[in-house]
Amino acid sequence: RPFQALVQLSPPPRDPGAQGSLKVLPGFHAASAHFFEVSGLPPPAGGFTPLTEHDHPDLIDEELWTPVARLPARWRDKHSRGELPAPSAAPSARGRAGVVKALRG
């Protein structure tokens, strides 16, 4: 399990627009092993693994990261109609640049 996160599953705050501060790199969980393989970097062994300007300059680009939000109330309806976005192509991309390009969407 090289990547994991904690999301608090408590009742929503009184402010309906409040979402928290957790940010994720959408699709990276599926492409992480491939990313490290094509980058020539060892995958994280566990614990805290910071992204650094030296080893991961392409991943620390703020434009790639998305704040985690609560599922919208209509998510279940969208899922049942097949209207959710397609999976990322990052796991099968060629090379490190291809993985990052696919993560950008």
mmCIF file of C-alpha atoms in Angstrom:
data_model
loop_
_atom_site.group_PDB
_atom_site.id
_atom_site.type_symbol
_atom_site.label_atom_id
_atom_site.label_comp_id
_atom_site.label_asym_id
_atom_site.label_seq_id
_atom_site.Cartn_x
_atom_site.Cartn_y
_atom_site.Cartn_z
ATOM 1 C CA ARG A 1 0.000 0.000 0.000
ATOM 2 C CA PRO A 2 2.251 2.820 -1.113
ATOM 3 C CA PHE A 3 -0.554 5.398 -1.088
ATOM 4 C CA GLN A 4 -3.299 5.903 1.414
ATOM 5 C CA ALA A 5 -5.224 8.799 2.903
ATOM 6 C CA LEU A 6 -7.601 9.427 5.757
ATOM 7 C CA VAL A 7 -10.949 10.997 4.973
ATOM 8 C CA GLN A 8 -13.128 11.956 7.905
ATOM 9 C CA LEU A 9 -16.578 10.416 7.481
ATOM 10 C CA SER A 10 -18.373 12.519 10.045
ATOM 11 C CA PRO A 11 -21.569 14.495 9.433
ATOM 12 C CA PRO A 12 -21.023 17.473 7.141
ATOM 13 C CA PRO A 13 -20.130 20.785 8.773
ATOM 14 C CA ARG A 14 -22.763 23.463 9.174
ATOM 15 C CA ASP A 15 -21.262 25.298 6.219
ATOM 16 C CA PRO A 16 -22.495 23.268 3.206
ATOM 17 C CA GLY A 17 -19.617 24.588 1.072
ATOM 18 C CA ALA A 18 -16.918 23.337 3.448
ATOM 19 C CA GLN A 19 -15.055 20.338 2.055
ATOM 20 C CA GLY A 20 -11.808 20.045 4.027
ATOM 21 C CA SER A 21 -8.195 20.409 2.917
ATOM 22 C CA LEU A 22 -7.290 16.977 1.530
ATOM 23 C CA LYS A 23 -6.046 17.097 -2.095
ATOM 24 C CA VAL A 24 -5.461 14.142 -4.408
ATOM 25 C CA LEU A 25 -3.902 13.482 -7.772
ATOM 26 C CA PRO A 26 -6.842 11.860 -9.615
ATOM 27 C CA GLY A 27 -5.931 8.589 -11.296
ATOM 28 C CA PHE A 28 -2.467 8.345 -9.738
ATOM 29 C CA HIS A 29 -3.431 5.439 -7.477
ATOM 30 C CA ALA A 30 -3.914 3.313 -10.604
ATOM 31 C CA ALA A 31 -0.721 4.517 -12.286
ATOM 32 C CA SER A 32 1.656 4.866 -9.347
ATOM 33 C CA ALA A 33 3.588 1.609 -9.802
ATOM 34 C CA HIS A 34 3.896 2.305 -13.553
ATOM 35 C CA PHE A 35 5.041 5.893 -12.862
ATOM 36 C CA PHE A 36 7.855 4.791 -10.564
ATOM 37 C CA GLU A 37 8.891 2.008 -12.945
ATOM 38 C CA VAL A 38 9.203 4.304 -15.985
ATOM 39 C CA SER A 39 10.847 7.017 -13.857
ATOM 40 C CA GLY A 40 13.569 4.717 -12.584
ATOM 41 C CA LEU A 41 12.612 5.599 -9.007
ATOM 42 C CA PRO A 42 11.963 3.068 -6.246
ATOM 43 C CA PRO A 43 8.313 2.987 -5.192
ATOM 44 C CA PRO A 44 7.616 4.214 -1.652
ATOM 45 C CA ALA A 45 8.082 1.488 0.938
ATOM 46 C CA GLY A 46 5.447 2.933 3.269
ATOM 47 C CA GLY A 47 5.193 5.699 5.777
ATOM 48 C CA PHE A 48 5.402 9.343 4.742
ATOM 49 C CA THR A 49 6.936 9.836 1.296
ATOM 50 C CA PRO A 50 7.173 13.512 0.375
ATOM 51 C CA LEU A 51 7.108 14.559 -3.253
ATOM 52 C CA THR A 52 10.248 16.589 -3.977
ATOM 53 C CA GLU A 53 11.264 19.089 -6.626
ATOM 54 C CA HIS A 54 14.290 16.901 -7.403
ATOM 55 C CA ASP A 55 12.544 13.526 -7.933
ATOM 56 C CA HIS A 56 8.949 14.498 -8.739
ATOM 57 C CA PRO A 57 8.874 17.974 -10.356
ATOM 58 C CA ASP A 58 6.104 16.951 -12.749
ATOM 59 C CA LEU A 59 3.867 15.612 -9.962
ATOM 60 C CA ILE A 60 4.038 18.626 -7.662
ATOM 61 C CA ASP A 61 2.417 20.838 -10.301
ATOM 62 C CA GLU A 62 -0.593 22.339 -8.478
ATOM 63 C CA GLU A 63 -2.724 22.070 -11.639
ATOM 64 C CA LEU A 64 -2.712 18.260 -11.315
ATOM 65 C CA TRP A 65 -4.120 18.214 -7.769
ATOM 66 C CA THR A 66 -7.822 18.328 -6.932
ATOM 67 C CA PRO A 67 -9.400 19.105 -3.558
ATOM 68 C CA VAL A 68 -11.391 16.154 -2.262
ATOM 69 C CA ALA A 69 -15.082 16.990 -2.062
ATOM 70 C CA ARG A 70 -18.058 15.149 -0.714
ATOM 71 C CA LEU A 71 -19.981 13.128 -3.273
ATOM 72 C CA PRO A 72 -22.767 15.236 -4.738
ATOM 73 C CA ALA A 73 -26.279 14.167 -3.832
ATOM 74 C CA ARG A 74 -26.941 13.235 -7.481
ATOM 75 C CA TRP A 75 -23.863 10.979 -7.760
ATOM 76 C CA ARG A 76 -25.896 7.788 -7.377
ATOM 77 C CA ASP A 77 -28.188 8.810 -10.247
ATOM 78 C CA LYS A 78 -25.212 9.717 -12.477
ATOM 79 C CA HIS A 79 -23.564 6.384 -11.679
ATOM 80 C CA SER A 80 -26.689 4.410 -12.549
ATOM 81 C CA ARG A 81 -26.973 6.251 -15.909
ATOM 82 C CA GLY A 82 -23.285 5.648 -16.719
ATOM 83 C CA GLU A 83 -22.466 9.357 -16.746
ATOM 84 C CA LEU A 84 -19.311 9.232 -14.613
ATOM 85 C CA PRO A 85 -15.956 10.082 -16.259
ATOM 86 C CA ALA A 86 -13.954 7.341 -17.958
ATOM 87 C CA PRO A 87 -10.965 5.842 -16.097
ATOM 88 C CA SER A 88 -7.570 7.457 -16.551
ATOM 89 C CA ALA A 89 -5.269 6.232 -19.334
ATOM 90 C CA ALA A 90 -2.237 6.831 -17.071
ATOM 91 C CA PRO A 91 -1.663 3.164 -16.088
ATOM 92 C CA SER A 92 -0.953 2.202 -19.711
ATOM 93 C CA ALA A 93 0.830 5.379 -20.855
ATOM 94 C CA ARG A 94 4.328 5.193 -22.335
ATOM 95 C CA GLY A 95 7.044 6.769 -20.220
ATOM 96 C CA ARG A 96 6.965 9.236 -17.345
ATOM 97 C CA ALA A 97 5.851 12.169 -19.512
ATOM 98 C CA GLY A 98 3.000 10.040 -20.891
ATOM 99 C CA VAL A 99 1.795 9.159 -17.399
ATOM 100 C CA VAL A 100 1.765 12.815 -16.359
ATOM 101 C CA LYS A 101 0.057 13.859 -19.626
ATOM 102 C CA ALA A 102 -2.677 11.265 -19.052
ATOM 103 C CA LEU A 103 -3.137 12.477 -15.461
ATOM 104 C CA ARG A 104 -3.734 15.987 -16.789
ATOM 105 C CA GLY A 105 -6.691 14.555 -18.704
#
